[in-house]
Amino acid sequence: MAAGVSIIEAIIDAAQHGQRLDRALADLLPDLSRERIKALIGEGHVRATGETIKLSASAKVAAGQRFAITLPAPVALDAVAQDIPLTIVHEDADLIVVDKPAGLVVHPAAGNLNGTLVNALLHHCAGQLSGIGGVARPGIVHRIDKDTSGLLVVAKTDRAHEGLAVQFKDHSIDRLYAAIVYGHPVPPTATVDTWIGRSDADRKKMAVHREGRGKHAVTHYRMEERLRGAAMVECRLETGRTHQVRVHMAHVGHPLIGDPAYSRDRKGFKSILETLGFKRQALHAKTLGFIHPATGSPLLFQSALPMDMQELLSELRV
């Protein structure tokens, strides 16, 4: 196998029986978009185990079928270094911890080719970012949403990249988020244990699905402060799925205030958000802890609640 190439397997279950191949695989592999899967099928990178026939995206699948998906090594990222201010919490020869502001996209993509965290890191680190297998997102081991603020660790060496990736995979990273949600959670402390995958209604969104569809996701939440029609909640991530906190809190009936995808404006809040100019989900990655992949030392970082969330919190205090 060529360097940087990986193969993943997907097994069709009863829920996908009779679906198009591209849709079924998108349900089973939420980290890959349906368009990406279509492209992989068209390029011959998807095959049915034990068969040699060429597949099409529209081919109907049956429960029990197994498919092998070959993921080619990513091409080098065509991104330019840009002098964008960064809040550096920690930096050493192997890694860098950044306190990302809301509104900053993590890596370049269609519609956001410049002005991203990667562009800023390319300038700051001057070529000293991990590039395992020609990775398209240099140094990026994990992500937080554009409009979520808070802590993010980036690898500067391949050793750090590999070590951090292992910790994220085995869920040993300590991640705490501060969220301001609608309503008062009952019970005030609980664990949300579901499966999360792409939404059937909107492929840009995620949704809670039945067991076995998507990826297992676990969030432990605790109400820290009761507010006027809302609550300050701490969420500890056991897993790290796309939009996990946003989806899970909406699932239990307490979506994040300001979340454009998973909540709607509630009576009495719209004027408050407009007055404050608050236009994002009220979510902040406040704590990040891990074992340094080179030294073996435990590291723990904290980030104070950003000003916009502090102002929202003050406005909602009884």
PDB file of N, CA, C and O in Angstrom, residues 24 39 54 79 87 103 117 122 144 151 166 169 177 183 201 205 209 212 215 218 223 234 239 271-272 281 284 301:
ATOM      1  N   ALA A  24     -25.882   5.345   1.654  1.00  0.00           N
ATOM      2  CA  ALA A  24     -25.655   4.362   2.717  1.00  0.00           C
ATOM      3  C   ALA A  24     -24.283   4.569   3.357  1.00  0.00           C
ATOM      4  O   ALA A  24     -24.141   4.549   4.581  1.00  0.00           O
ATOM      5  N   ALA A  39     -17.230  10.845  -5.178  1.00  0.00           N
ATOM      6  CA  ALA A  39     -15.962  10.983  -5.901  1.00  0.00           C
ATOM      7  C   ALA A  39     -15.114   9.728  -5.737  1.00  0.00           C
ATOM      8  O   ALA A  39     -14.511   9.241  -6.708  1.00  0.00           O
ATOM      9  N   LYS A  54     -17.248  -3.024 -11.106  1.00  0.00           N
ATOM     10  CA  LYS A  54     -17.160  -1.586 -10.883  1.00  0.00           C
ATOM     11  C   LYS A  54     -18.484  -1.091 -10.325  1.00  0.00           C
ATOM     12  O   LYS A  54     -19.556  -1.414 -10.838  1.00  0.00           O
ATOM     13  N   ALA A  79      -2.132  26.439   0.563  1.00  0.00           N
ATOM     14  CA  ALA A  79      -2.540  27.553   1.420  1.00  0.00           C
ATOM     15  C   ALA A  79      -1.361  28.480   1.630  1.00  0.00           C
ATOM     16  O   ALA A  79      -0.211  28.045   1.697  1.00  0.00           O
ATOM     17  N   THR A  87      -3.787  34.038  19.641  1.00  0.00           N
ATOM     18  CA  THR A  87      -3.584  34.002  21.090  1.00  0.00           C
ATOM     19  C   THR A  87      -2.956  32.658  21.417  1.00  0.00           C
ATOM     20  O   THR A  87      -3.620  31.616  21.368  1.00  0.00           O
ATOM     21  N   GLY A 103     -15.583  32.860  15.086  1.00  0.00           N
ATOM     22  CA  GLY A 103     -15.545  33.458  13.759  1.00  0.00           C
ATOM     23  C   GLY A 103     -14.351  33.045  12.927  1.00  0.00           C
ATOM     24  O   GLY A 103     -14.336  33.285  11.715  1.00  0.00           O
ATOM     25  N   LEU A 117      -7.263  29.593  10.551  1.00  0.00           N
ATOM     26  CA  LEU A 117      -6.249  29.274  11.556  1.00  0.00           C
ATOM     27  C   LEU A 117      -5.017  28.659  10.894  1.00  0.00           C
ATOM     28  O   LEU A 117      -3.877  28.963  11.280  1.00  0.00           O
ATOM     29  N   LEU A 122       0.667  28.735   9.461  1.00  0.00           N
ATOM     30  CA  LEU A 122       1.737  28.635   8.470  1.00  0.00           C
ATOM     31  C   LEU A 122       2.696  29.826   8.584  1.00  0.00           C
ATOM     32  O   LEU A 122       3.904  29.682   8.404  1.00  0.00           O
ATOM     33  N   ILE A 144     -12.574  22.713  16.140  1.00  0.00           N
ATOM     34  CA  ILE A 144     -13.776  23.234  16.767  1.00  0.00           C
ATOM     35  C   ILE A 144     -14.455  24.126  15.736  1.00  0.00           C
ATOM     36  O   ILE A 144     -13.797  24.674  14.856  1.00  0.00           O
ATOM     37  N   LEU A 151     -10.040  26.520  23.130  1.00  0.00           N
ATOM     38  CA  LEU A 151      -8.723  25.898  23.044  1.00  0.00           C
ATOM     39  C   LEU A 151      -8.615  24.811  21.980  1.00  0.00           C
ATOM     40  O   LEU A 151      -9.502  23.977  21.820  1.00  0.00           O
ATOM     41  N   VAL A 166      -3.570   9.501  18.768  1.00  0.00           N
ATOM     42  CA  VAL A 166      -3.873   8.304  19.564  1.00  0.00           C
ATOM     43  C   VAL A 166      -4.730   8.681  20.766  1.00  0.00           C
ATOM     44  O   VAL A 166      -5.710   7.997  21.098  1.00  0.00           O
ATOM     45  N   LYS A 169      -8.217   9.398  19.722  1.00  0.00           N
ATOM     46  CA  LYS A 169      -8.897   8.175  19.315  1.00  0.00           C
ATOM     47  C   LYS A 169      -9.350   7.357  20.520  1.00  0.00           C
ATOM     48  O   LYS A 169     -10.437   6.773  20.510  1.00  0.00           O
ATOM     49  N   TYR A 177     -16.420  22.076  27.897  1.00  0.00           N
ATOM     50  CA  TYR A 177     -17.016  23.202  27.183  1.00  0.00           C
ATOM     51  C   TYR A 177     -17.985  23.941  28.094  1.00  0.00           C
ATOM     52  O   TYR A 177     -18.701  23.317  28.897  1.00  0.00           O
ATOM     53  N   GLY A 183     -33.601  27.127  28.717  1.00  0.00           N
ATOM     54  CA  GLY A 183     -34.273  26.317  29.723  1.00  0.00           C
ATOM     55  C   GLY A 183     -33.355  25.846  30.837  1.00  0.00           C
ATOM     56  O   GLY A 183     -32.171  26.195  30.894  1.00  0.00           O
ATOM     57  N   ALA A 201     -32.435  15.033   6.710  1.00  0.00           N
ATOM     58  CA  ALA A 201     -33.110  16.200   6.155  1.00  0.00           C
ATOM     59  C   ALA A 201     -32.147  17.236   5.600  1.00  0.00           C
ATOM     60  O   ALA A 201     -32.463  17.962   4.661  1.00  0.00           O
ATOM     61  N   LYS A 205     -25.974  19.162   8.403  1.00  0.00           N
ATOM     62  CA  LYS A 205     -26.214  19.066   9.836  1.00  0.00           C
ATOM     63  C   LYS A 205     -26.014  17.636  10.319  1.00  0.00           C
ATOM     64  O   LYS A 205     -26.012  16.694   9.537  1.00  0.00           O
ATOM     65  N   HIS A 209     -29.191   9.382  15.864  1.00  0.00           N
ATOM     66  CA  HIS A 209     -29.772   8.241  15.165  1.00  0.00           C
ATOM     67  C   HIS A 209     -29.870   7.043  16.107  1.00  0.00           C
ATOM     68  O   HIS A 209     -29.359   7.080  17.236  1.00  0.00           O
ATOM     69  N   GLY A 212     -25.959   2.164  16.334  1.00  0.00           N
ATOM     70  CA  GLY A 212     -25.272   1.534  15.219  1.00  0.00           C
ATOM     71  C   GLY A 212     -25.214   2.366  13.964  1.00  0.00           C
ATOM     72  O   GLY A 212     -24.489   2.035  13.032  1.00  0.00           O
ATOM     73  N   LYS A 215     -21.841   7.450  14.550  1.00  0.00           N
ATOM     74  CA  LYS A 215     -20.770   7.156  15.504  1.00  0.00           C
ATOM     75  C   LYS A 215     -21.268   7.353  16.930  1.00  0.00           C
ATOM     76  O   LYS A 215     -22.060   8.245  17.220  1.00  0.00           O
ATOM     77  N   VAL A 218     -20.774  10.463  23.443  1.00  0.00           N
ATOM     78  CA  VAL A 218     -21.118  10.571  24.863  1.00  0.00           C
ATOM     79  C   VAL A 218     -20.727  11.944  25.386  1.00  0.00           C
ATOM     80  O   VAL A 218     -19.572  12.367  25.257  1.00  0.00           O
ATOM     81  N   MET A 223     -25.425  21.388  35.064  1.00  0.00           N
ATOM     82  CA  MET A 223     -25.882  22.772  35.123  1.00  0.00           C
ATOM     83  C   MET A 223     -25.106  23.499  36.218  1.00  0.00           C
ATOM     84  O   MET A 223     -25.127  23.104  37.383  1.00  0.00           O
ATOM     85  N   GLU A 234     -21.914  23.088  31.941  1.00  0.00           N
ATOM     86  CA  GLU A 234     -20.581  22.576  31.618  1.00  0.00           C
ATOM     87  C   GLU A 234     -20.749  21.220  30.960  1.00  0.00           C
ATOM     88  O   GLU A 234     -21.457  20.356  31.480  1.00  0.00           O
ATOM     89  N   THR A 239     -16.394  11.630  23.929  1.00  0.00           N
ATOM     90  CA  THR A 239     -16.025  11.433  22.527  1.00  0.00           C
ATOM     91  C   THR A 239     -15.986  12.815  21.877  1.00  0.00           C
ATOM     92  O   THR A 239     -16.333  13.807  22.504  1.00  0.00           O
ATOM     93  N   SER A 271     -34.690  39.854  21.218  1.00  0.00           N
ATOM     94  CA  SER A 271     -34.288  41.252  21.434  1.00  0.00           C
ATOM     95  C   SER A 271     -32.990  41.340  22.218  1.00  0.00           C
ATOM     96  O   SER A 271     -32.168  42.226  21.979  1.00  0.00           O
ATOM     97  N   ILE A 272     -32.788  40.413  23.155  1.00  0.00           N
ATOM     98  CA  ILE A 272     -31.553  40.399  23.946  1.00  0.00           C
ATOM     99  C   ILE A 272     -30.353  40.127  23.048  1.00  0.00           C
ATOM    100  O   ILE A 272     -29.335  40.824  23.101  1.00  0.00           O
ATOM    101  N   GLN A 281     -23.453  30.395  18.274  1.00  0.00           N
ATOM    102  CA  GLN A 281     -23.832  29.496  19.341  1.00  0.00           C
ATOM    103  C   GLN A 281     -23.014  29.834  20.590  1.00  0.00           C
ATOM    104  O   GLN A 281     -21.816  30.107  20.499  1.00  0.00           O
ATOM    105  N   HIS A 284     -18.055  27.530  24.278  1.00  0.00           N
ATOM    106  CA  HIS A 284     -16.644  27.879  24.453  1.00  0.00           C
ATOM    107  C   HIS A 284     -15.874  26.679  24.977  1.00  0.00           C
ATOM    108  O   HIS A 284     -16.248  26.076  25.994  1.00  0.00           O
ATOM    109  N   PHE A 301      -4.821  23.124  30.225  1.00  0.00           N
ATOM    110  CA  PHE A 301      -4.959  24.537  29.880  1.00  0.00           C
ATOM    111  C   PHE A 301      -6.391  24.994  30.102  1.00  0.00           C
ATOM    112  O   PHE A 301      -7.344  24.233  29.897  1.00  0.00           O
TER     113      PHE A 301
END
